[in-house]
Coordinates of C-alpha atoms in Angstrom, one line a residue:
P1 CA 42.5 7.8 -66.2
G2 CA 39.6 8.3 -68.5
P3 CA 38.2 5.5 -70.7
G4 CA 40.6 4.4 -73.4
L5 CA 43.6 6.2 -71.9
P6 CA 46.7 4.3 -70.6
F7 CA 47.7 4.6 -67.0
L8 CA 50.7 6.9 -67.7
P9 CA 51.7 10.3 -66.3
G10 CA 49.7 13.0 -67.8
C11 CA 46.8 10.8 -68.7
A12 CA 45.2 10.7 -65.2
I13 CA 42.2 13.0 -64.7
K14 CA 41.5 14.2 -61.1
D15 CA 37.9 14.6 -60.2
P16 CA 37.6 18.1 -58.7
T17 CA 34.2 17.3 -57.2
K18 CA 35.5 14.5 -55.0
T19 CA 36.1 15.6 -51.4
S20 CA 36.1 12.2 -49.6
F21 CA 39.4 10.2 -49.6
H22 CA 39.0 8.0 -46.5
R23 CA 40.0 4.4 -46.6
P24 CA 37.4 1.7 -46.0
Q25 CA 37.1 -0.1 -42.7
T26 CA 38.6 -3.6 -42.8
L27 CA 38.7 -4.4 -39.0
D28 CA 35.6 -5.6 -37.1
F29 CA 34.6 -7.5 -33.9
K30 CA 32.5 -10.7 -33.7
N31 CA 31.6 -12.4 -30.4
G32 CA 34.2 -10.2 -28.6
Y33 CA 37.1 -11.1 -30.9
A34 CA 38.8 -8.8 -33.5
F35 CA 39.2 -10.0 -37.1
S36 CA 40.0 -8.4 -40.5
R37 CA 37.8 -8.6 -43.6
L38 CA 37.9 -7.5 -47.2
P39 CA 36.9 -3.9 -48.0
R40 CA 33.3 -3.5 -49.2
E41 CA 33.9 -0.1 -50.9
G42 CA 36.9 1.8 -52.4
V43 CA 38.7 4.9 -51.3
G44 CA 36.3 7.7 -50.6
G45 CA 33.3 5.4 -50.9
D46 CA 33.8 4.4 -54.6
T47 CA 32.1 1.3 -55.8
L48 CA 34.3 -1.8 -56.1
F49 CA 33.6 -4.0 -59.1
A50 CA 33.3 -7.7 -58.6
N51 CA 36.6 -9.5 -59.1
Q52 CA 36.4 -11.9 -62.1
L53 CA 39.8 -13.6 -61.3
S54 CA 40.3 -16.4 -58.9
Q55 CA 42.6 -16.2 -55.8
D56 CA 45.3 -18.3 -57.5
E57 CA 45.3 -16.0 -60.6
L58 CA 45.6 -13.0 -58.4
D59 CA 48.6 -14.5 -56.6
D60 CA 50.3 -15.2 -59.9
L61 CA 49.8 -11.6 -61.0
C62 CA 51.2 -10.3 -57.7
T63 CA 54.3 -12.5 -58.1
K64 CA 54.8 -12.0 -61.8
G65 CA 58.3 -10.6 -62.6
A66 CA 59.7 -9.2 -65.9
T67 CA 62.1 -11.6 -67.6
L68 CA 63.1 -12.1 -71.3
T69 CA 64.9 -15.4 -71.4
Y70 CA 63.6 -17.9 -68.9
G71 CA 60.1 -16.6 -68.5
Q72 CA 58.5 -15.5 -65.3
V73 CA 59.6 -16.7 -61.9
K74 CA 56.8 -17.5 -59.4
R75 CA 57.1 -16.0 -56.0
S76 CA 55.1 -16.8 -52.9
A77 CA 52.2 -14.5 -52.2
P78 CA 52.9 -12.0 -49.5
S79 CA 51.2 -12.5 -46.2
R80 CA 48.2 -10.4 -45.4
F81 CA 49.0 -7.6 -43.0
T82 CA 47.3 -8.0 -39.6
P83 CA 47.8 -5.3 -36.9
A84 CA 49.2 -6.3 -33.5
F85 CA 46.0 -5.5 -31.6
V86 CA 44.2 -8.0 -33.8
A87 CA 46.8 -10.7 -33.8
Y88 CA 47.4 -10.5 -30.0
D89 CA 43.8 -9.7 -29.0
K90 CA 42.9 -11.3 -25.6
K91 CA 46.4 -12.8 -25.3
V92 CA 48.0 -12.1 -21.9
L93 CA 51.3 -13.3 -20.4
K94 CA 50.9 -14.1 -16.7
F95 CA 53.8 -14.4 -14.2
D96 CA 53.7 -15.3 -10.5
A97 CA 55.9 -13.0 -8.5
Y98 CA 56.4 -11.6 -5.0
F99 CA 58.0 -8.6 -3.4
M100 CA 59.4 -7.9 0.1
E101 CA 57.8 -5.1 2.1
E102 CA 59.5 -3.7 5.3
V103 CA 57.6 -3.5 8.5
P104 CA 59.4 -1.0 10.8
I105 CA 56.7 -0.5 13.4
S106 CA 56.1 -4.2 14.5
A107 CA 58.1 -6.1 17.1
E108 CA 57.0 -9.5 15.8
E109 CA 58.0 -9.1 12.1
H110 CA 60.6 -7.0 10.3
Y111 CA 59.4 -7.6 6.7
R112 CA 56.4 -9.0 4.9
I113 CA 56.3 -11.2 1.8
R114 CA 53.4 -10.3 -0.5
Q115 CA 52.5 -12.6 -3.5
V116 CA 51.2 -10.9 -6.6
G117 CA 50.4 -11.7 -10.2
L118 CA 52.0 -9.8 -13.1
Y119 CA 50.0 -9.6 -16.3
Y120 CA 51.5 -8.4 -19.7
Y121 CA 49.0 -7.6 -22.5
L122 CA 50.5 -8.4 -25.9
E123 CA 47.9 -6.3 -27.9
D124 CA 49.2 -2.9 -26.5
D125 CA 52.3 -3.9 -24.4
S126 CA 50.6 -2.8 -21.2
M127 CA 51.1 -4.3 -17.8
C128 CA 49.2 -4.5 -14.5
I129 CA 49.9 -6.1 -11.1
I130 CA 47.1 -7.7 -9.0
E131 CA 47.5 -9.1 -5.5
P132 CA 44.9 -11.7 -4.4
K133 CA 42.7 -10.6 -1.6
V134 CA 43.1 -12.4 1.8
K135 CA 40.2 -12.1 4.2
N136 CA 40.9 -10.1 7.4
S137 CA 44.5 -9.4 6.3
G138 CA 44.3 -5.7 7.2
L139 CA 46.1 -4.7 3.9
L140 CA 44.9 -2.8 0.9
Q141 CA 44.9 -5.6 -1.7
G142 CA 43.6 -6.1 -5.1
K143 CA 44.9 -4.1 -8.1
L144 CA 48.3 -2.7 -7.0
M145 CA 49.1 -1.1 -10.4
R146 CA 46.6 -0.2 -13.1
R147 CA 47.0 -1.4 -16.6
H148 CA 49.3 0.9 -18.7
R149 CA 52.7 0.9 -20.4
V150 CA 55.4 0.8 -17.7
P151 CA 58.5 2.9 -18.2
K152 CA 61.8 1.0 -18.1
N153 CA 64.3 3.7 -17.7
E154 CA 64.8 7.5 -17.8
H155 CA 65.4 7.5 -21.5
G156 CA 61.7 6.9 -22.4
D157 CA 61.9 3.2 -23.0
Y158 CA 59.1 0.9 -21.9
Y159 CA 59.1 -2.7 -20.7
H160 CA 58.7 -5.3 -23.5
W161 CA 57.8 -8.9 -23.3
K162 CA 61.4 -9.6 -24.4
D163 CA 62.5 -8.2 -21.0
L164 CA 60.5 -10.8 -19.0
N165 CA 61.7 -14.2 -17.9
L166 CA 61.7 -16.4 -14.9
G167 CA 64.2 -16.0 -12.1
I168 CA 64.8 -12.3 -12.7
D169 CA 64.2 -9.2 -10.6
L170 CA 61.9 -6.6 -12.1
T171 CA 62.0 -3.0 -10.7
I172 CA 58.8 -1.1 -11.2
Y173 CA 58.4 2.3 -9.6
G174 CA 61.0 1.7 -7.0
R175 CA 59.6 -1.7 -5.9
T176 CA 61.5 -4.9 -6.9
Y177 CA 59.4 -7.9 -8.0
R178 CA 60.8 -11.5 -8.2
L179 CA 59.4 -13.5 -11.1
V180 CA 59.3 -17.1 -10.0
N181 CA 56.8 -18.9 -12.3
C182 CA 54.4 -18.5 -15.3
D183 CA 51.5 -20.3 -16.9
S184 CA 51.8 -22.7 -19.9
F185 CA 50.7 -20.1 -22.5
T186 CA 53.4 -17.7 -21.4
K187 CA 56.0 -20.4 -21.6
V188 CA 55.0 -21.6 -25.1
F189 CA 54.8 -18.0 -26.4
L190 CA 58.3 -17.1 -25.1
E191 CA 59.8 -20.3 -26.5
S192 CA 58.2 -19.7 -29.9
Q193 CA 59.9 -16.3 -30.0
G194 CA 63.3 -17.8 -29.4
I195 CA 63.6 -16.9 -25.7
V196 CA 65.0 -19.5 -23.4
V197 CA 62.7 -19.7 -20.3
N198 CA 64.6 -20.2 -17.0
P199 CA 63.5 -22.9 -14.7
P200 CA 60.7 -21.9 -12.2
E201 CA 61.5 -21.1 -8.6
E202 CA 59.6 -21.8 -5.4
L203 CA 57.2 -19.1 -4.3
I204 CA 58.2 -17.8 -0.9
T205 CA 55.5 -17.4 1.7
D206 CA 55.2 -14.9 4.5
P207 CA 56.9 -16.2 7.7
Y208 CA 54.5 -14.3 10.0
T209 CA 51.5 -15.8 8.3
E210 CA 52.9 -19.3 8.5
K211 CA 53.7 -18.8 12.1
H212 CA 50.1 -17.9 13.0
R213 CA 48.7 -20.6 10.7
T214 CA 50.2 -23.4 12.7
P215 CA 47.6 -24.8 15.3
A216 CA 48.2 -23.6 18.9
P217 CA 48.9 -26.3 21.4
K218 CA 45.9 -27.4 23.4
R219 CA 45.7 -26.3 26.9
I220 CA 45.7 -29.1 29.4
V221 CA 42.6 -28.7 31.7
P222 CA 43.6 -29.6 35.3
A223 CA 41.6 -32.4 37.0
G224 CA 40.8 -30.2 40.0
P225 CA 38.2 -27.4 40.1
D226 CA 38.8 -24.7 37.5
P227 CA 37.1 -21.3 37.6
F228 CA 36.7 -21.3 33.8
R229 CA 35.2 -24.8 33.6
Q230 CA 31.7 -23.5 34.0
F231 CA 32.2 -20.8 31.3
L232 CA 33.6 -23.3 28.8
A233 CA 30.9 -25.9 29.5
Y234 CA 27.9 -23.6 29.5
D235 CA 28.8 -20.8 27.2
T236 CA 25.8 -19.6 25.0
K237 CA 23.5 -21.9 27.1
V238 CA 20.6 -19.9 28.6
L239 CA 17.5 -21.1 30.6
R240 CA 14.4 -19.3 29.6
F241 CA 11.3 -18.9 31.8
Y242 CA 8.0 -17.2 31.0
A243 CA 6.7 -15.3 34.0
I244 CA 4.1 -12.7 35.1
W245 CA 4.9 -9.7 37.1
D246 CA 1.9 -8.7 39.3
D247 CA 1.9 -5.0 39.8
T248 CA -1.8 -4.6 40.6
N249 CA -1.1 -3.4 44.2
C250 CA 0.3 -0.1 42.9
D251 CA -1.7 2.7 41.3
F252 CA -2.6 1.9 37.7
G253 CA -0.8 -1.5 38.1
D254 CA -1.3 -4.4 35.8
H255 CA 0.0 -7.9 35.0
H256 CA 3.2 -7.5 32.9
P257 CA 4.3 -10.6 30.9
C258 CA 8.1 -11.0 31.2
I259 CA 10.9 -13.4 30.1
I260 CA 13.5 -14.4 32.7
H261 CA 16.9 -15.4 31.2
Y262 CA 19.3 -17.4 33.4
F263 CA 22.8 -17.6 31.9
L264 CA 24.5 -20.8 33.0
A265 CA 28.0 -19.5 32.0
D266 CA 28.2 -17.0 34.9
D267 CA 25.0 -17.5 37.0
T268 CA 23.6 -14.1 35.9
V269 CA 19.9 -13.2 35.5
E270 CA 18.2 -10.9 33.0
V271 CA 14.5 -9.9 32.9
R272 CA 12.9 -8.7 29.7
E273 CA 9.4 -7.3 29.5
V274 CA 7.2 -8.5 26.6
H275 CA 5.6 -5.6 24.8
K276 CA 2.5 -5.9 22.6
R277 CA 1.3 -3.5 20.0
N278 CA -0.6 -0.5 21.5
D279 CA -0.1 -1.7 25.0
G280 CA 0.4 1.9 26.2
R281 CA 3.8 1.2 27.9
D282 CA 7.2 2.7 27.1
P283 CA 9.2 0.4 24.7
F284 CA 12.0 -0.5 27.1
P285 CA 12.8 -4.2 26.5
V286 CA 15.1 -4.8 29.5
L287 CA 13.4 -4.6 32.8
M288 CA 16.5 -5.8 34.8
R289 CA 20.0 -5.8 33.2
R290 CA 22.1 -8.9 33.3
Q291 CA 23.6 -9.3 36.7
R292 CA 23.9 -11.7 39.7
L293 CA 20.9 -11.5 41.9
P294 CA 21.2 -12.0 45.7
K295 CA 18.8 -14.3 47.4
I296 CA 19.8 -14.1 51.1
F297 CA 21.9 -11.3 52.6
V298 CA 24.3 -11.7 55.6
D299 CA 23.1 -10.2 58.9
K300 CA 24.9 -6.8 58.9
N301 CA 25.4 -4.2 61.5
K302 CA 22.5 -1.7 62.0
N303 CA 24.9 1.2 61.6
F304 CA 26.0 -0.1 58.2
P305 CA 24.3 1.9 55.4
S306 CA 21.6 0.0 53.5
C307 CA 22.3 1.8 50.2
V308 CA 25.6 0.7 48.6
L309 CA 27.0 1.0 45.1
E310 CA 28.0 -2.6 44.7
I311 CA 27.1 -5.9 46.4
T312 CA 30.1 -8.1 47.2
D313 CA 30.2 -11.8 48.1
H314 CA 30.8 -10.9 51.7
E315 CA 27.4 -9.3 52.0
V316 CA 25.4 -12.1 50.3
Q317 CA 24.9 -15.4 51.9
E318 CA 23.3 -17.1 48.9
W319 CA 22.8 -16.2 45.2
Y320 CA 20.0 -17.3 42.9
S321 CA 20.8 -20.6 41.2
P322 CA 18.9 -22.8 38.7
K323 CA 17.3 -24.8 41.5
D324 CA 15.4 -21.7 42.6
F325 CA 13.4 -21.4 39.4
A326 CA 10.6 -23.8 38.5
I327 CA 7.1 -23.7 37.0
G328 CA 4.6 -22.6 39.5
K329 CA 7.2 -20.9 41.8
T330 CA 7.1 -17.3 42.8
V331 CA 10.4 -15.5 42.9
T332 CA 11.2 -12.1 44.2
L333 CA 13.9 -10.3 42.1
L334 CA 15.0 -6.9 43.4
G335 CA 11.7 -6.3 45.1
R336 CA 9.5 -7.5 42.2
T337 CA 7.4 -10.7 42.4
F338 CA 7.3 -12.9 39.4
L339 CA 5.1 -16.0 38.9
I340 CA 6.8 -18.5 36.5
Y341 CA 4.2 -20.3 34.4
D342 CA 6.2 -21.9 31.6
C343 CA 9.7 -22.5 30.1
D344 CA 11.2 -23.5 26.8
K345 CA 12.3 -27.0 25.6
F346 CA 16.0 -26.5 26.4
T347 CA 15.2 -25.6 30.0
Q348 CA 13.0 -28.7 30.3
D349 CA 15.8 -30.9 29.0
F350 CA 18.3 -29.3 31.4
Y351 CA 16.1 -29.8 34.5
R352 CA 15.2 -33.3 33.4
E353 CA 18.9 -34.4 33.1
K354 CA 20.3 -32.5 36.1
Y355 CA 17.5 -32.5 38.7
G356 CA 15.2 -35.3 37.4
I357 CA 12.1 -33.1 37.1
T358 CA 9.5 -34.5 34.7
D359 CA 6.5 -32.3 35.4
F360 CA 6.5 -29.3 33.1
Q361 CA 2.8 -28.6 32.9
P362 CA 2.3 -24.8 32.2
L363 CA 0.0 -22.7 34.3
D364 CA -3.0 -20.9 32.8
V365 CA -2.5 -17.2 33.4
N366 CA -4.8 -15.9 30.7
K367 CA -7.3 -13.3 32.0
K368 CA -10.9 -14.3 31.8
P369 CA -12.7 -12.1 29.3
L370 CA -14.8 -9.5 30.8
E371 CA -18.5 -9.7 30.4
K372 CA -19.7 -7.3 27.8
V373 CA -22.2 -4.9 29.2
P374 CA -25.0 -4.3 26.8
Q375 CA -25.3 -0.8 25.7
V376 CA -28.5 0.9 26.7
I377 CA -29.7 3.6 24.3
P378 CA -31.4 6.4 26.2
P379 CA -34.9 7.5 25.0
Y380 CA -35.1 10.0 22.2
N381 CA -35.2 13.6 23.6
G382 CA -36.9 15.1 20.6
F383 CA -33.9 17.2 19.4
G384 CA -32.9 16.6 15.8
I385 CA -33.5 13.3 14.0
P386 CA -33.1 10.0 15.9
E387 CA -30.1 8.9 13.8
D388 CA -28.2 12.1 14.5
S389 CA -28.9 11.9 18.2
L390 CA -27.9 8.3 18.3
Q391 CA -24.3 9.1 17.2
N392 CA -23.8 10.8 20.6
C393 CA -24.4 7.4 22.3
L394 CA -22.1 5.4 19.9
S395 CA -19.0 7.6 19.8
L396 CA -17.3 10.2 21.9
F397 CA -16.8 12.3 18.8
P398 CA -20.1 11.9 17.0
K399 CA -20.1 11.9 13.2
P400 CA -23.1 12.8 11.0
P401 CA -25.1 9.9 9.6
R402 CA -24.2 8.6 6.2
K403 CA -26.3 9.8 3.3
D404 CA -27.4 7.9 0.3
I405 CA -25.5 9.8 -2.4
I406 CA -26.9 7.8 -5.3
K407 CA -30.5 8.6 -4.1
M408 CA -29.7 12.3 -3.7
L409 CA -28.3 12.5 -7.2
E410 CA -31.2 10.6 -8.8
N411 CA -33.9 12.6 -7.0
N412 CA -32.3 16.0 -6.9
L413 CA -34.8 18.9 -7.1
K414 CA -37.7 16.4 -7.0
V415 CA -40.3 17.7 -4.5
L416 CA -43.9 16.5 -3.9
R417 CA -46.1 19.3 -2.7
Y418 CA -49.4 18.9 -0.9
Q419 CA -52.0 21.3 0.6
V420 CA -52.8 20.5 4.2
A421 CA -55.2 21.8 6.7
L422 CA -54.5 22.0 10.5
E423 CA -56.8 19.8 12.6
S424 CA -57.2 21.9 15.7
P425 CA -60.0 22.7 18.2
V426 CA -59.1 26.4 18.0
P427 CA -61.6 28.2 15.7
E428 CA -58.9 30.5 14.3
D429 CA -56.9 27.5 12.9
K430 CA -59.7 26.0 10.9
N431 CA -59.2 28.3 7.9
R432 CA -55.3 28.0 7.9
R433 CA -53.8 26.3 4.9
F434 CA -50.2 25.0 4.7
I435 CA -48.0 23.7 1.9
L436 CA -46.3 20.4 2.8
S437 CA -43.2 19.6 0.7
Y438 CA -41.8 16.1 0.6
F439 CA -38.2 16.0 -0.7
L440 CA -37.4 12.7 -2.5
S441 CA -33.7 13.2 -2.3
D442 CA -33.4 12.6 1.5
D443 CA -37.0 11.8 2.6
T444 CA -37.4 15.1 4.5
I445 CA -40.5 17.1 5.1
G446 CA -40.9 20.9 5.2
I447 CA -44.1 22.8 6.0
Y448 CA -44.7 26.4 4.8
E449 CA -47.7 28.6 5.6
P450 CA -48.6 31.1 2.9
P451 CA -49.2 34.5 4.6
V452 CA -52.8 35.7 4.4
R453 CA -53.5 39.4 4.6
N454 CA -55.4 40.7 7.7
S455 CA -55.6 37.1 9.1
G456 CA -53.7 38.0 12.3
I457 CA -51.3 35.1 11.7
L458 CA -47.7 35.5 10.5
G459 CA -47.1 33.2 7.6
G460 CA -43.8 31.7 6.6
K461 CA -41.8 28.6 7.5
Y462 CA -43.8 26.5 9.9
L463 CA -41.4 23.4 10.0
K464 CA -37.9 23.4 8.7
R465 CA -36.8 20.6 6.5
T466 CA -36.4 17.4 8.6
K467 CA -37.4 13.8 8.8
V468 CA -40.7 13.0 10.5
T469 CA -41.4 9.7 12.2
K470 CA -44.8 8.0 12.2
P471 CA -46.8 7.7 15.4
G472 CA -45.8 4.6 17.4
S473 CA -42.3 4.2 16.1
T474 CA -39.4 3.8 18.6
P475 CA -36.0 5.6 18.6
E476 CA -34.2 2.2 18.1
N477 CA -36.3 1.5 15.0
P478 CA -37.8 4.7 13.6
I479 CA -40.3 4.6 10.8
Y480 CA -40.5 7.7 8.7
Y481 CA -43.2 9.0 6.4
E482 CA -43.0 8.0 2.8
P483 CA -44.8 9.2 -0.4
S484 CA -47.1 6.2 -0.2
D485 CA -48.5 7.6 3.1
F486 CA -49.8 10.8 1.5
T487 CA -53.3 10.3 0.2
I488 CA -56.2 12.8 -0.2
G489 CA -58.0 13.0 3.1
S490 CA -55.3 11.2 5.2
T491 CA -54.0 12.6 8.4
I492 CA -50.3 13.3 9.0
E493 CA -49.0 13.8 12.6
V494 CA -46.0 16.0 12.7
F495 CA -44.5 16.4 16.2
G496 CA -47.9 16.4 17.9
H497 CA -49.7 18.5 15.3
R498 CA -52.2 16.8 13.0
F499 CA -52.6 17.8 9.4
I500 CA -55.3 16.7 6.8
I501 CA -54.2 16.5 3.2
T502 CA -56.8 18.4 1.1
D503 CA -55.0 18.9 -2.2
A504 CA -51.9 18.0 -4.1
D505 CA -49.7 19.3 -6.9
E506 CA -50.2 18.0 -10.4
Y507 CA -46.5 16.9 -10.4
V508 CA -47.5 14.4 -7.6
L509 CA -49.9 12.7 -10.0
N510 CA -47.4 12.6 -12.8
Y511 CA -44.6 11.2 -10.6
L512 CA -46.8 8.5 -9.0
E513 CA -48.1 7.4 -12.5
R514 CA -44.5 7.2 -13.8
N515 CA -43.4 5.1 -10.8
A516 CA -46.7 3.3 -10.2
E517 CA -44.8 0.0 -9.5
S518 CA -43.1 1.5 -6.5
F519 CA -46.3 2.8 -4.7
P520 CA -49.5 1.1 -3.6
A521 CA -52.4 1.2 -6.0
A522 CA -54.6 2.9 -3.4
T523 CA -52.3 5.9 -3.2
V524 CA -52.1 6.3 -6.9
Q525 CA -55.9 5.9 -7.3
S526 CA -56.6 8.5 -4.5
I527 CA -54.6 11.1 -6.3
R528 CA -56.0 10.2 -9.6
D529 CA -59.6 10.4 -8.3
H530 CA -58.8 13.8 -6.8
F531 CA -57.6 15.2 -10.2
L532 CA -60.4 13.6 -12.3
P533 CA -63.1 16.5 -11.9
R534 CA -60.4 19.0 -12.9
K535 CA -59.5 17.0 -15.9
V536 CA -63.2 16.9 -17.0
V537 CA -63.5 20.7 -16.6
V538 CA -60.3 21.2 -18.6
E539 CA -61.6 18.9 -21.3
T540 CA -65.0 20.7 -21.3
T541 CA -63.4 24.1 -21.5
S542 CA -61.2 23.0 -24.4
S543 CA -64.1 21.4 -26.3
G544 CA -65.4 24.6 -27.9
I545 CA -68.0 25.9 -25.4
P546 CA -67.5 29.6 -24.7
R547 CA -66.1 30.3 -21.3
K548 CA -68.5 33.1 -20.7
D549 CA -71.6 31.0 -21.3
L550 CA -70.3 28.3 -19.0
D551 CA -69.7 30.8 -16.2
E552 CA -73.2 32.3 -16.6
L553 CA -74.8 28.9 -16.4
I554 CA -72.9 28.1 -13.2
V555 CA -74.1 31.4 -11.7
E556 CA -77.7 30.7 -12.5
V557 CA -77.5 27.2 -10.9
Q558 CA -75.9 28.7 -7.8
K559 CA -78.7 31.3 -7.5
E560 CA -81.4 28.7 -7.9
L561 CA -79.8 26.5 -5.1
K562 CA -79.5 29.5 -2.7
L563 CA -83.2 30.0 -2.9
Q564 CA -83.8 26.5 -1.5
E565 CA -83.3 25.3 2.0
P566 CA -79.7 24.2 3.0
F567 CA -78.9 20.6 2.4
N568 CA -76.0 18.2 2.9
T569 CA -73.5 19.0 0.1
R570 CA -71.1 16.2 1.1
Q571 CA -73.8 13.5 0.7
F572 CA -74.9 15.1 -2.5
H573 CA -71.4 14.8 -4.0
E574 CA -71.1 11.2 -2.7
A575 CA -74.3 10.3 -4.5
F576 CA -73.0 11.7 -7.8
H577 CA -69.7 9.7 -7.4
H578 CA -71.7 6.6 -6.5
F579 CA -73.8 6.6 -9.7
D580 CA -70.8 7.6 -11.8
K581 CA -69.2 4.2 -11.7
E582 CA -67.1 4.7 -14.8
G583 CA -65.5 7.8 -13.4
S584 CA -66.3 9.8 -16.5
G585 CA -67.8 12.9 -14.6
F586 CA -71.1 12.8 -16.5
L587 CA -74.6 11.5 -15.7
D588 CA -77.6 11.2 -17.9
K589 CA -80.8 13.2 -17.4
T590 CA -82.8 10.4 -15.7
R591 CA -80.2 9.7 -13.0
F592 CA -79.6 13.4 -12.4
L593 CA -83.4 14.0 -11.8
N594 CA -83.5 11.0 -9.5
I595 CA -80.7 12.3 -7.4
C596 CA -82.4 15.8 -7.2
D597 CA -85.7 14.2 -6.1
R598 CA -83.9 12.1 -3.6
F599 CA -82.3 15.2 -1.9
N600 CA -85.5 17.3 -2.4
V601 CA -83.8 19.7 -4.8
P602 CA -86.4 21.4 -7.1
S603 CA -85.2 21.4 -10.7
S604 CA -86.1 24.1 -13.2
T605 CA -87.1 22.9 -16.7
I606 CA -85.3 25.8 -18.3
L607 CA -82.0 25.2 -16.4
L608 CA -82.2 21.4 -17.1
K609 CA -82.5 22.2 -20.8
K610 CA -79.5 24.5 -20.7
V611 CA -77.5 21.9 -18.7
R612 CA -78.4 19.2 -21.2
W613 CA -77.6 21.4 -24.1
K614 CA -74.2 22.4 -22.7
G615 CA -73.5 18.7 -21.9
C616 CA -74.3 17.7 -25.5
C617 CA -72.0 20.4 -26.8
A618 CA -69.3 19.2 -24.5
C619 CA -69.7 15.6 -25.6
G620 CA -69.5 16.7 -29.1

């Protein structure tokens, strides 16, 4: 009803917007047990206001009755409703029972007693029957009937706990169960419900099982010789010998390690071959199957066939016995000769007790290691590089030598180029010039000859890219040319051809100066001295002197020198370098005139003035 209206018919207002009318959940589970709790919200999710009355006041209001004379009569509070699946949660009645099963196909038993346990679940009135499993019983045991409500009759009734008691027959699905006993909880529950529990009965056991459970009478062993005495005394007792089968007299023969087993129970012998990993033999473990092996045959008639299917006792005079096996003996088994060199501890104890043998020193049958023949590397034949040719001597399938990948990545596309001249007694080779390229990525050398027109020599690739060894190095320890070996004026021998380095690329100087700590100082200084005159000319050209005037002065000096007698140009250059100790490329007038007088070179006063003037302009 709305606010201020009594709760009477016609005063209630129904909310048309409300669509949810579900009741709140009052049942819950905690630690696997079901319990009931007070609702936290009203019907349809409405908010419940806090109760301001105590539980006793609420009980009084529930039990208050209308009276006019004697006042209100107090009644006891009604018990709280608890559903059955909460009140009887995890409460089970357990009965011990058995049933009789016919056995029509056995001559030893006509029926079989099978003991079961009948479980009745109070929470939903369901039942299940479980038979304890017996090992090696041959029966399908375990849960015989799954948990469900069991029908009682054809009218649709189901079995109830009121129908269960001790000493009664319970027919379920055509099989009659006899209830003989129950547990304490079941007995207390039935008595609390007013049911008189019958006295328990004895659980009947299966007569066939009891018959076979009784111990069999012991067999009296006769005092005389018994054919089974040996089997009973030595069953599972085996003598083990370690032997070597020598098969070297056959083609591709070898020494085969074997194990000889002698079974004391029936005097049979078995030989097993010991295989090792990658020994190249077929993996057949048994060399000779377990059998009695003849030692001496009876003299037989010559007409008797030598090949028979089976060997009987009449054809054998003596069989192999334990006394025929010992350490150091050689035994012949079916045509194979075995040398026994050791045995196990059980075999030693057996021979010590029965035959009094105490010496069990094993023989040394290990092969002496073969002397390793040193590998002789043949001399280098000149084809390819020595490392590549050496792989043919180390492996049947040669592999290419390993490369330094890090070095190849760091020095990729880095090439040092030099101009070399061929040192040859042939006059036509004196004017030939070559480009020698040194590849820093793999230390290889390639030589290329620039083609010269009308020279009569085809230019092109002179040496393909390969490693070049120094003279005097051996194939076992080859020493290859390095960048530190290339200096101006040095001689490089490449497969019998001698080359003289006459010039280098400017990149060579820059690379050597950047990595000066990795190369000798003489190599760096040689390249630096070679590039110093070019550097002076470049500086002079860039200093402001016109190129045309400088070229005209050079032409006049050359004409003046041509008019004189020929002189040693090499010594003239060495004298200039000797007096230019600072390496600046310049000399003063006094020293220049002294050098000219020393080599008898007449000097013109006009030219000297021009040279001096140009030099002053260059110096700035």
